[in-house]
CSV table of C-alpha atoms and ligand atoms in Angstrom, one decimal:
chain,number,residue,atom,x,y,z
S,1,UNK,CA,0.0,0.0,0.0
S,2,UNK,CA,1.3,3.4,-0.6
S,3,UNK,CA,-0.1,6.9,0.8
S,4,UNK,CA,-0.7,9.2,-1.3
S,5,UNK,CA,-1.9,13.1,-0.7
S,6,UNK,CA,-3.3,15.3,-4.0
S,7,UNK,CA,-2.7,19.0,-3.5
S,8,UNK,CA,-4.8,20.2,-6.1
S,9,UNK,CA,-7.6,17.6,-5.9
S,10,UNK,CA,-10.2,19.0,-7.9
S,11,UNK,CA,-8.5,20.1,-11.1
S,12,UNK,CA,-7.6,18.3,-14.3
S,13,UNK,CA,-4.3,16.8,-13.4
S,14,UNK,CA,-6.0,16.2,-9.9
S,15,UNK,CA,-8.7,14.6,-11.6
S,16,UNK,CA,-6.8,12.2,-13.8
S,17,UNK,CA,-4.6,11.2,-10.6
S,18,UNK,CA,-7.7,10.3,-8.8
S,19,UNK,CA,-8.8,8.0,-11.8
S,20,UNK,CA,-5.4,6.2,-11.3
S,21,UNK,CA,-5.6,5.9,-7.8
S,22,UNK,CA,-9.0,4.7,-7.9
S,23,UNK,CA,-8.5,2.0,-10.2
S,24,UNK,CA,-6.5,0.2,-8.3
S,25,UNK,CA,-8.0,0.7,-4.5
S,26,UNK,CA,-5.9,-2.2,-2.9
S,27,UNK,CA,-2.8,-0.1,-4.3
S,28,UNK,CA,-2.8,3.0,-2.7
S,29,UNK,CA,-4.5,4.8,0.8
S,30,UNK,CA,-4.9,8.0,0.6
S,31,UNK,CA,-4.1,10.8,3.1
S,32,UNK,CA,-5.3,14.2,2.2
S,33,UNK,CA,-6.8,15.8,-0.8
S,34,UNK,CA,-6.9,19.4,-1.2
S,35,UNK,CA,-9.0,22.0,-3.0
S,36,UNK,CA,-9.4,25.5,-3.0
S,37,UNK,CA,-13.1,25.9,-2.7
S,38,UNK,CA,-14.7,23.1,-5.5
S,39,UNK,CA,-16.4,22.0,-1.9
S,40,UNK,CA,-18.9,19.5,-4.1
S,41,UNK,CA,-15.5,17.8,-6.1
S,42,UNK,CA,-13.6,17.4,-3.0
S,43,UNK,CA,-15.8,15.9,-1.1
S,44,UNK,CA,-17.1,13.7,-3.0
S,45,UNK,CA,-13.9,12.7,-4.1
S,46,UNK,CA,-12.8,12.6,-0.6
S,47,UNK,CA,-15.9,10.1,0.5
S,48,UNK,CA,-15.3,8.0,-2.5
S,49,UNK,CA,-11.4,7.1,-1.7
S,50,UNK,CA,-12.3,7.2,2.4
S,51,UNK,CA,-9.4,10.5,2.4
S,52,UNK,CA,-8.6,10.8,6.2
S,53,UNK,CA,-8.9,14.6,5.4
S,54,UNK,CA,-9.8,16.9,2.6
S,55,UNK,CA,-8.7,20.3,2.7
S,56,UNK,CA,-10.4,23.8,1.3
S,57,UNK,CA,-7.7,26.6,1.0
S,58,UNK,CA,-10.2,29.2,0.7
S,59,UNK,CA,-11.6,28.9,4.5
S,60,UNK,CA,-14.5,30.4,3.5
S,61,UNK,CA,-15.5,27.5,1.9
S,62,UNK,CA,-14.9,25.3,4.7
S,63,UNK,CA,-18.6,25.1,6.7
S,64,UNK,CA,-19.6,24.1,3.0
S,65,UNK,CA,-17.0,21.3,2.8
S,66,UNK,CA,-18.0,20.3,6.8
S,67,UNK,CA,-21.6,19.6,5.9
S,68,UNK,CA,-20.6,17.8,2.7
S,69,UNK,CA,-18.4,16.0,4.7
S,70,UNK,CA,-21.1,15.3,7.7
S,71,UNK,CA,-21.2,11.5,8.4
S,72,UNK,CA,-18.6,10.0,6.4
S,73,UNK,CA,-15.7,9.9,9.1
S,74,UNK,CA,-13.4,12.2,6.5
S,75,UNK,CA,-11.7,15.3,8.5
S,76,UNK,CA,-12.1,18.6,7.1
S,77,UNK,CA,-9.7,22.4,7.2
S,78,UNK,CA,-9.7,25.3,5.7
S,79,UNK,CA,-7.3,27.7,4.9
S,80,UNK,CA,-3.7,28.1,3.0
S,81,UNK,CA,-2.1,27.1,5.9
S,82,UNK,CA,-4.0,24.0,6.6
S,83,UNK,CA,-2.9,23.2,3.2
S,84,UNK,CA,0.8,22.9,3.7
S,85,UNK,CA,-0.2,21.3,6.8
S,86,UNK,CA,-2.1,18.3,4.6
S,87,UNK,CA,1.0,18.6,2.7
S,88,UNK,CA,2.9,17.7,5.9
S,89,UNK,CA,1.5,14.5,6.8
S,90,UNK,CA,2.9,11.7,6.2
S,91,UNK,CA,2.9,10.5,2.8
S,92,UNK,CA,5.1,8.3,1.1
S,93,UNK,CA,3.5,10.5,-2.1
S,94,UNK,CA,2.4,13.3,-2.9
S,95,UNK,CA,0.8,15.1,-6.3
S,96,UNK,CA,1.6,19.0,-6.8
S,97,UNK,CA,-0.9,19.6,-8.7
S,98,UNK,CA,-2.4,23.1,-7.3
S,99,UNK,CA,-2.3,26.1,-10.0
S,100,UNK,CA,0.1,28.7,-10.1
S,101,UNK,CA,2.6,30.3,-7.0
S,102,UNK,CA,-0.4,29.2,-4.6
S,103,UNK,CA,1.6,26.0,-4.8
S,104,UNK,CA,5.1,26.9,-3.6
S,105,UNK,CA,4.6,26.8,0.3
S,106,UNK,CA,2.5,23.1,-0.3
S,107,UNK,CA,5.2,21.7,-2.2
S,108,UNK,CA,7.8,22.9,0.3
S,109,UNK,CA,5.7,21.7,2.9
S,110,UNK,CA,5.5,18.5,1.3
S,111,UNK,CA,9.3,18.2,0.8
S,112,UNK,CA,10.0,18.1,4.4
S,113,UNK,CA,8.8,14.9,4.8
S,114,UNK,CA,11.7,13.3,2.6
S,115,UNK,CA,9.1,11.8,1.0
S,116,UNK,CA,7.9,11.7,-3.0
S,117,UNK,CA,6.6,14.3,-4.7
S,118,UNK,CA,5.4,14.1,-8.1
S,119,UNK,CA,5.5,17.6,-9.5
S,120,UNK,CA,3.0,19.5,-12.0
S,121,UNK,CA,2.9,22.9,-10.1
S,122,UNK,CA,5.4,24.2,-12.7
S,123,UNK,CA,5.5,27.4,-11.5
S,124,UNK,CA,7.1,26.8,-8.0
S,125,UNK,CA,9.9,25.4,-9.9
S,126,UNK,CA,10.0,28.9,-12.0
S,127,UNK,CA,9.6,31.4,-9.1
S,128,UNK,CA,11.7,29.6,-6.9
S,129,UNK,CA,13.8,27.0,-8.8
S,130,UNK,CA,16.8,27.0,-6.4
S,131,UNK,CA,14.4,27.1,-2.8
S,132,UNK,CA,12.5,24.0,-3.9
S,133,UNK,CA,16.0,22.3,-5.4
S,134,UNK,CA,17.6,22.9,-2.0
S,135,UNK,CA,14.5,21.6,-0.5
S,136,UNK,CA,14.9,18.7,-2.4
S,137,UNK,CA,18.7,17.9,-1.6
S,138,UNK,CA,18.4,19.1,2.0
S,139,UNK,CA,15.4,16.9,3.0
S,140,UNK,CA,16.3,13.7,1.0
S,141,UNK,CA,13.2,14.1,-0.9
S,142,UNK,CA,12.3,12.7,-4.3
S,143,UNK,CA,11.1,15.0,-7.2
S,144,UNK,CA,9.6,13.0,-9.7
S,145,UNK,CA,8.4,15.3,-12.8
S,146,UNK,CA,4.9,15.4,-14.1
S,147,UNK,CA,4.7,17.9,-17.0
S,148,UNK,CA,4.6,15.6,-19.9
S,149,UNK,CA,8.0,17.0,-21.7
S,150,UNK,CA,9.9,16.7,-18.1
S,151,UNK,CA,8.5,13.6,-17.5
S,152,UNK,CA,9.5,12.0,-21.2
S,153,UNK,CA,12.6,13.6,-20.5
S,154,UNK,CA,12.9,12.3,-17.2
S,155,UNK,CA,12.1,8.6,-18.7
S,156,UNK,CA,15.0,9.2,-21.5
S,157,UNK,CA,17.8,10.2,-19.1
S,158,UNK,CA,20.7,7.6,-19.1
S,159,UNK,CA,22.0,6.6,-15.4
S,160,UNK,CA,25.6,7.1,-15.4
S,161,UNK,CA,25.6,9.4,-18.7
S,162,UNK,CA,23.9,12.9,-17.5
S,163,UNK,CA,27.6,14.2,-18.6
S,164,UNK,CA,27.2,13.5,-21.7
S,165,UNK,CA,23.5,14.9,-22.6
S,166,UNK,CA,24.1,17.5,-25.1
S,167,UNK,CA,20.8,18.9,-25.7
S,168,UNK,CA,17.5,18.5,-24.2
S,169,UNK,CA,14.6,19.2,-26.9
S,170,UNK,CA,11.5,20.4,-25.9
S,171,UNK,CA,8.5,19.4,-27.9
S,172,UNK,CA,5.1,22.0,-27.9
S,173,UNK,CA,2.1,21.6,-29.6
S,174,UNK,CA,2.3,25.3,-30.9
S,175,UNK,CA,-1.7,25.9,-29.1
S,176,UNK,CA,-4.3,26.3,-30.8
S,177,UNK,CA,-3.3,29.9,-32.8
S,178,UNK,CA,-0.1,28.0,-34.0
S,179,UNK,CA,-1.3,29.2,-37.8
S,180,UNK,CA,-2.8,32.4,-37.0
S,181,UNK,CA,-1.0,35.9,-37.6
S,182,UNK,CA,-0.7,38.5,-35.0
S,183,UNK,CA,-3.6,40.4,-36.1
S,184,UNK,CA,-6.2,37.9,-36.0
S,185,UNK,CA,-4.9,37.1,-32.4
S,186,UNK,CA,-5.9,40.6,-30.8
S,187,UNK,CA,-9.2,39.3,-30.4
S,188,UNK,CA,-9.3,35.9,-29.2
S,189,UNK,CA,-11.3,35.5,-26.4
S,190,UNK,CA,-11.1,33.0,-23.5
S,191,UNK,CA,-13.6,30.3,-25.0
S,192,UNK,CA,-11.0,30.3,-28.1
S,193,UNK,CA,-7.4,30.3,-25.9
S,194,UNK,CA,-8.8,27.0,-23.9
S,195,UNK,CA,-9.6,25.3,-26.4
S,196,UNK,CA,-6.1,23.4,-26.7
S,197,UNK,CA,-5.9,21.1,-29.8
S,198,UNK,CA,-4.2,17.8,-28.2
S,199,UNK,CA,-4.5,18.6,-24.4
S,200,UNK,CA,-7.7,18.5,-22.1
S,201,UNK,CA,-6.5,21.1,-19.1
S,202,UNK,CA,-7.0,23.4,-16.9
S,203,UNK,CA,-7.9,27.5,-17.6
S,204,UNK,CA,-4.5,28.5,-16.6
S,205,UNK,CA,-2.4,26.4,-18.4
S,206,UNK,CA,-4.2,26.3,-21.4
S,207,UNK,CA,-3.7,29.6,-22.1
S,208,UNK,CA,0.0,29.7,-21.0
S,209,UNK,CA,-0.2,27.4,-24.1
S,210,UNK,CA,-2.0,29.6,-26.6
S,211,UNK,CA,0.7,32.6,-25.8
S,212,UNK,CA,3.4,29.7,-25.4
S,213,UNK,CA,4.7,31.1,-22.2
S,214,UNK,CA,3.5,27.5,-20.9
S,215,UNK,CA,6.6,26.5,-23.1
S,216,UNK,CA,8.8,28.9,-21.7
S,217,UNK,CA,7.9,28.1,-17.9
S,218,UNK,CA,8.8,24.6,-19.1
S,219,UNK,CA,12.3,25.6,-20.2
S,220,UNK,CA,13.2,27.3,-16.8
S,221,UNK,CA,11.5,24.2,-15.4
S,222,UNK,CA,13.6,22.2,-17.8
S,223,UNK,CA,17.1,24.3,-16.3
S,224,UNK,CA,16.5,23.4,-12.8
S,225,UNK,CA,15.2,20.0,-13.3
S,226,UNK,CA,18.2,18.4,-15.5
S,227,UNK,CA,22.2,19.0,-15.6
S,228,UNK,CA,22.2,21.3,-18.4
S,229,UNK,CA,22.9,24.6,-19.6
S,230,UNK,CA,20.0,27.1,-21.0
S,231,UNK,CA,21.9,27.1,-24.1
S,232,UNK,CA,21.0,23.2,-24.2
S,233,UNK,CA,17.2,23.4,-23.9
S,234,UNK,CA,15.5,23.9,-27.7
S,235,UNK,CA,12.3,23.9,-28.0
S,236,UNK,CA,10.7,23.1,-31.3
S,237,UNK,CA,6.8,23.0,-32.3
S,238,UNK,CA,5.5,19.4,-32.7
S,239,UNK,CA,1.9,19.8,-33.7
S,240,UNK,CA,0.6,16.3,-33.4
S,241,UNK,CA,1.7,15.7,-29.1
S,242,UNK,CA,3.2,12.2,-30.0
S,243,UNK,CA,6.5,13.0,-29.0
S,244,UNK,CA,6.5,14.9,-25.7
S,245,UNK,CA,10.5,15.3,-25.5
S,246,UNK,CA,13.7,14.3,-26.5
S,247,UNK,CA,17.5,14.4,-25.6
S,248,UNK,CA,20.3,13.9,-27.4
S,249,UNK,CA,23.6,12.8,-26.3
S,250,UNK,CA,27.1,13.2,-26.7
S,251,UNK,CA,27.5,10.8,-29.3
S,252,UNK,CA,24.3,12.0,-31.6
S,253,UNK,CA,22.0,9.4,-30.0
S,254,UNK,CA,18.6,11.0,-29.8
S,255,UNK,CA,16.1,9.5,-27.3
S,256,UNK,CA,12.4,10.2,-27.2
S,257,UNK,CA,9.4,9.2,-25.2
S,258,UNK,CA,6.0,9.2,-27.5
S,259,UNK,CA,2.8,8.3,-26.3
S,260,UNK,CA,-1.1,9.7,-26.7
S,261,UNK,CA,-1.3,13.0,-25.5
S,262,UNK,CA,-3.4,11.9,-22.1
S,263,UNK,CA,-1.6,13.4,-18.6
S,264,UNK,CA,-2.3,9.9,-17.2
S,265,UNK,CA,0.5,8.5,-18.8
S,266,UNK,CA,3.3,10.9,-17.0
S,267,UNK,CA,1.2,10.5,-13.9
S,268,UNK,CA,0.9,7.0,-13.7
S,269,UNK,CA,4.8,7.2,-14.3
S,270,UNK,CA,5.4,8.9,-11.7
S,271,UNK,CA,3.0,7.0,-9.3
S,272,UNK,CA,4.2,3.6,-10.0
S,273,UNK,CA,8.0,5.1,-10.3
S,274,UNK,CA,10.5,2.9,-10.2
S,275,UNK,CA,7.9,0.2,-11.9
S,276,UNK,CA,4.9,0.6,-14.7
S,277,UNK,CA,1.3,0.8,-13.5
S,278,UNK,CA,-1.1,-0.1,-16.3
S,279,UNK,CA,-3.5,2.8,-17.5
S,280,UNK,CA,-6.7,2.7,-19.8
S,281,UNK,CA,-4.9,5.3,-21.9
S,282,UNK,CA,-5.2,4.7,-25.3
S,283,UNK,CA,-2.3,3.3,-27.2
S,284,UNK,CA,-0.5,5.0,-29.9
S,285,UNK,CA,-1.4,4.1,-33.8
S,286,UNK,CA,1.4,5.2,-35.6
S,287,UNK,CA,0.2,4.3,-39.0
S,288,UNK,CA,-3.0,6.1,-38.0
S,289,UNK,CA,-1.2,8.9,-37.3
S,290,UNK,CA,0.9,8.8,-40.4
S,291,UNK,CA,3.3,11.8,-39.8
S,292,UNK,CA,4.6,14.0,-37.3
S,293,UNK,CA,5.6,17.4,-38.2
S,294,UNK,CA,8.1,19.8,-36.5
S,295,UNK,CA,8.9,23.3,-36.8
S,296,UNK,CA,10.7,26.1,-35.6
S,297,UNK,CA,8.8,28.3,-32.4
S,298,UNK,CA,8.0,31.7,-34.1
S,299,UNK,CA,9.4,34.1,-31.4
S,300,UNK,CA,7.7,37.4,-33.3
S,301,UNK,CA,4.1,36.1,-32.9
S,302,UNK,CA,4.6,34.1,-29.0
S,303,UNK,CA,6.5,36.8,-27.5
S,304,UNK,CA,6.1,34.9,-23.8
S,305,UNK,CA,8.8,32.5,-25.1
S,306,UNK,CA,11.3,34.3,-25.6
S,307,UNK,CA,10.4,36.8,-22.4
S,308,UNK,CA,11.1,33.3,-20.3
S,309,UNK,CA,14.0,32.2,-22.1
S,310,UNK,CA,15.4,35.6,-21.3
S,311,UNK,CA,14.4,35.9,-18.1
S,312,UNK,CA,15.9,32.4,-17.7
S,313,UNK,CA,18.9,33.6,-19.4
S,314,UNK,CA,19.5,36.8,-17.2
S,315,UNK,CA,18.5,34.2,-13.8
S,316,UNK,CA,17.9,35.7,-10.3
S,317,UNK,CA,15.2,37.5,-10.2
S,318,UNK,CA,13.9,37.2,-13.5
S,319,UNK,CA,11.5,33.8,-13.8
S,320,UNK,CA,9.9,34.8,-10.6
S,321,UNK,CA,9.2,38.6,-11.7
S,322,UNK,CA,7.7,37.1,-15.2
S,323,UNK,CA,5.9,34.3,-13.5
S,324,UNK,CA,3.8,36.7,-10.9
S,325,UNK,CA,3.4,39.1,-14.1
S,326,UNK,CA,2.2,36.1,-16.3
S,327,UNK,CA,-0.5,34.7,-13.7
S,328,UNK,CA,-2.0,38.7,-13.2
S,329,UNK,CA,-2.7,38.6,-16.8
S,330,UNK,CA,-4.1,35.5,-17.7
S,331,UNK,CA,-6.3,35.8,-15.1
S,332,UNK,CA,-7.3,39.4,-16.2
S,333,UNK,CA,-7.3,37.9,-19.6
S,334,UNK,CA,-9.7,35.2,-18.7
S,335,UNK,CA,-12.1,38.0,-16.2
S,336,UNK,CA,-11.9,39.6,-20.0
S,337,UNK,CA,-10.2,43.0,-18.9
S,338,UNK,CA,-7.4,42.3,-21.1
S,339,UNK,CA,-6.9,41.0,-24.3
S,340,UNK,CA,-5.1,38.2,-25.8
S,341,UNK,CA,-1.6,39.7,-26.5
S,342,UNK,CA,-1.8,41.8,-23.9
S,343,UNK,CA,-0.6,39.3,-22.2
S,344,UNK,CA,2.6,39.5,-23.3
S,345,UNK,CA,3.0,43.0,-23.4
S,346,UNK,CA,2.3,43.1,-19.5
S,347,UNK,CA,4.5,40.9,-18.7
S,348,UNK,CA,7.3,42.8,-20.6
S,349,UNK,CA,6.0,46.2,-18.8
S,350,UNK,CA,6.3,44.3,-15.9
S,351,UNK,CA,9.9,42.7,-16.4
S,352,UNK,CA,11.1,46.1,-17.5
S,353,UNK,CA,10.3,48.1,-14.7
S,354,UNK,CA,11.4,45.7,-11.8
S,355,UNK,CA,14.5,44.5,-11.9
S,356,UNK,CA,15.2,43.0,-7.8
S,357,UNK,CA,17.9,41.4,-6.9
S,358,UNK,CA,18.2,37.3,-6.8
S,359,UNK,CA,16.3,36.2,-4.1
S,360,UNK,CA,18.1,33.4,-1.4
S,361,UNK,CA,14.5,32.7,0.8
S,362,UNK,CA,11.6,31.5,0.5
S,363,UNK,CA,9.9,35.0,1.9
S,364,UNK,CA,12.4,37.0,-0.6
S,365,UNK,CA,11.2,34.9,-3.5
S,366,UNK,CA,7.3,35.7,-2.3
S,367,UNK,CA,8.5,39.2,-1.6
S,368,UNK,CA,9.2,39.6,-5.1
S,369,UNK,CA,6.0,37.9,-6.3
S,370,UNK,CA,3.9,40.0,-4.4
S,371,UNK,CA,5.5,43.2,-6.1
S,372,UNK,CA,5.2,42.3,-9.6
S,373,UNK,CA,1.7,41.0,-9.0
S,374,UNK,CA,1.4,44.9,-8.0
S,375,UNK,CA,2.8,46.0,-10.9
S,376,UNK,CA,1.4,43.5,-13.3
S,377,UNK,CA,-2.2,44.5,-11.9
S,378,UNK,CA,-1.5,48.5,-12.2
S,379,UNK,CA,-1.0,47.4,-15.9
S,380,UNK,CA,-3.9,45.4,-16.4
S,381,UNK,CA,-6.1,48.8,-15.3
S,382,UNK,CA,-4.5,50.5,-17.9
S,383,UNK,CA,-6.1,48.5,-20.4
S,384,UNK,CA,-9.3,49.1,-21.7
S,385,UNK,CA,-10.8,46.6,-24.1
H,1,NDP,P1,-6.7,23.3,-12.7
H,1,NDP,O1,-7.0,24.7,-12.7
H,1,NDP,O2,-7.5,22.3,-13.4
H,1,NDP,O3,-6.7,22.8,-11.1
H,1,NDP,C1,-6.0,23.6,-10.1
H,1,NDP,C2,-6.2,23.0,-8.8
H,1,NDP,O4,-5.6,23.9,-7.8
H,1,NDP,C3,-7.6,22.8,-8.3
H,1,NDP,O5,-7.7,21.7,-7.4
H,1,NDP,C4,-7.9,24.1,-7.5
H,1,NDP,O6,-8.9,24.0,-6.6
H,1,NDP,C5,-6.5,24.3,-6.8
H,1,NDP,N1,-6.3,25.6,-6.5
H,1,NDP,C6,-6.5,26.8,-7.2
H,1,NDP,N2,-6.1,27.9,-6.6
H,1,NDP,C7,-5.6,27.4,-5.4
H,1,NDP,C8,-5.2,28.1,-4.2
H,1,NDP,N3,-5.0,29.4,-4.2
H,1,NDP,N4,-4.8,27.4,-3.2
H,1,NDP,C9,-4.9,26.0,-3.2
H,1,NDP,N5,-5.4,25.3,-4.2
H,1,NDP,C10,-5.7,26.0,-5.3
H,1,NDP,O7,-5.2,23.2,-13.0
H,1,NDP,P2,-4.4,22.0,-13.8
H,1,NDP,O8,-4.7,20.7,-13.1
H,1,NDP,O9,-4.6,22.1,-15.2
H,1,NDP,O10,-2.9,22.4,-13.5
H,1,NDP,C11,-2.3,22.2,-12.2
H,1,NDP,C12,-0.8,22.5,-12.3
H,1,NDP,O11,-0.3,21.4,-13.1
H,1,NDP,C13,-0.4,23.8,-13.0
H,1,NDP,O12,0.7,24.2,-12.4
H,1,NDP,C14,-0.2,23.4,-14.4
H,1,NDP,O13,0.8,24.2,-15.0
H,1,NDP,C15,0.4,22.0,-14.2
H,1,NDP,N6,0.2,21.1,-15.3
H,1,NDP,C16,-1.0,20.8,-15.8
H,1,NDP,C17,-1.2,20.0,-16.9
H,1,NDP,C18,-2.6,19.6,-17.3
H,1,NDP,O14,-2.7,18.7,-18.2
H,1,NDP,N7,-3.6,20.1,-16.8
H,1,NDP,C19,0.0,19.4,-17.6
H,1,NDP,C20,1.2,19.7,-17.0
H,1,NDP,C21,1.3,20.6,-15.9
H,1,NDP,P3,-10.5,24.4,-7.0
H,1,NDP,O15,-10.9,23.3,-8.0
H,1,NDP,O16,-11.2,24.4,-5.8
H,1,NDP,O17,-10.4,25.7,-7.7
């Protein structure tokens, strides 16, 4: 039996670690799942794997989640802090899987147990890349990588041969405006940027992938996660989602992991890590497929690639500044105060008038995240749409 805690119950990669989990029931006991106010999602989910708590991080919601809860023997908390404390418990694993820089302290919090923690929460990796690596190292904890690309990365790395890796290569879908021009992109709306071609995930995330910043928080994620330079991470547009990564070594060898574009196959990875778990994903068809098609990223029309790669290039400060600035605006962009590429050109404003020094803490790091979400959201009521 192995316990297992989801931070980040409710949403899609939550969701899909749930199906895992509960297909296999004499497999895993689970510990904690946390929300941050889907009260109905969570506790069902809760009831239906017998969770010895479930969590609400908006403590608001929590007299909600109590009478949800009322009668099935499942403990319920509210509140961010009651979060990391769910992250705390004892769990031999534990999903990241909350949204955005809400995830940092629950992951660290999870860390301290030593334990394993399978990572989706990309952006604690980018706001505070060298916090949570220290955490790693200093509690003896495992990261295992979720994100599809770090994850096929991940299952193409050679023991004994990180040396000799010479390029790690990136694979992105290009979105769904991979073919449009910049002028027909000023007026995408939400409903459109969601809409991902190959992937079924959640708001956030989605449109990180229309503006391709999702691709650029990958390569910072990419910088901390593996022994290589930023000079060694290419990223290259793969429209079909069959290869999610590659990595080429010393000698030319080129390794890549390919499978149907379904986040169950990273996560049950990572569960099952160091064995396979079976999954109901569906297989790949090659010949169905017929081709796969690569391209060159166009760094005119996704601007939020090359603002991360950068920002990853000029380090300290810099992923964490265009992280906070990236959340602000998708989330204006998806309240529809902002436009599409808007997006973009906040988080430059953003990056361009605050320039910190590297942080060393945790608190630094969330000091700085807290000032460009000032900035960022100044900017956003400059726009009128
Ligand atoms: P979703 O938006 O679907 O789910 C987010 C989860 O986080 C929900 O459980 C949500 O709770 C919870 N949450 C939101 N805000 C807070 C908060 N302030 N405090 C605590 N919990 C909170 O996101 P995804 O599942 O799509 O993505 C999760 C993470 O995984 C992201 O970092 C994303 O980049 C990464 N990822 C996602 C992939 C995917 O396929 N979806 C692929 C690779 C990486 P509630 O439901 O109550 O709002």
């Amino acid at each position: 039996m192995k316990t297992v805690t989801i931070l980040g119950a409710t949403g899609s990669v939550g969701t899909s670690t749930l199906d895992l989990i509960e297909r296999e029931p004499e497999a895993f006991e689970v510990v904690a799942l946390t929300a941050n106010c889907d009260v109905a999602r969570l506790a069902a989910a809760a009831r239906r794997v017998r969770a010895k708590l479930a969590v609400v991080a908006d403590a608001t919601c929590l007299p909600a989640l109590r009478e949800a809860l009322a009668g099935s023997g499942v403990e319920a908390a509210g509140g961010a802090d009651a979060v990391c404390d769910a992250a705390r418990m004892d769990a031999d694993w534990t999903m990241a899987a909350i949204v955005g820089t809400a995830g940092l302290k629950p992951v660290l919090a999870a860390l301290e147990n030593g334990g394993t923690v399978a990572l989706a929460n990309k952006e604690s990796l980018v706001s505070a890349g060298e916090v949570v690596m220290r955490a790693v190292a200093g509690h003896g904890a495992t990261l295992l990588p979720v994100d599809s690309e770090h994850n096929a990365i991940f299952q193409c790395l050679e023991p004994g041969n990180a040396d000799r890796i010479s390029r790690i290569i990136l694979t992105a879908s290009g979105g769904p405006f991979r073919e449009r021009g910049l002028d027909e992109m000023r007026g995408i709306t939400p409903e459109q940027a969601v809409a991902h071609p190959n992937w079924s995930m959640g708001a956030k995330i989605s449109v990180d992938s229309a503006t391709l910043m999702n691709k650029g928080l990958e390569v910072i994620e990419a910088f901390h996660l593996f022994p290589v330079t930023p000079e060694q991470l290419d990223v290259i547009v793969h429209r079909q989602s069959v290869i999610h990564s590659m990595v080429e070594y010393a000698d030319g060898s080129v390794l890549a992991q390919l499978g149907s574009p379904d986040m169950r196959v990273p996560i049950a990875h990572a569960l099952a890590w160091p064995r396979r778990m079976a999954t109901p994903c569906q297989r790949l068809d090659l010949t169905t497929i017929g081709r796969l098609d690569f391209e060159a990223p166009d760094y005119t029309r996704f601007p939020c690639l090359k603002l991360a790669r950068e920002a990853l290039a000029a380090g300290g400060a810099r992923p964490a500044v265009l992280n906070a600035a990236n959340e602000v605006a998708v989330a204006a962009f998806l309240a529809r105060r902002i436009g599409f590429l808007e997006i973009a050109a906040i988080v430059a404003d953003t990056l361009e008038c605050y320039d910190p020094a590297a942080p060393a803490t945790l608190d630094q790091v969330l000091a700085i995240d807290a000032e460009a979400r000032n900035i960022a959201g100044e900017r956003v009521k400059d726009c009128v749409i």
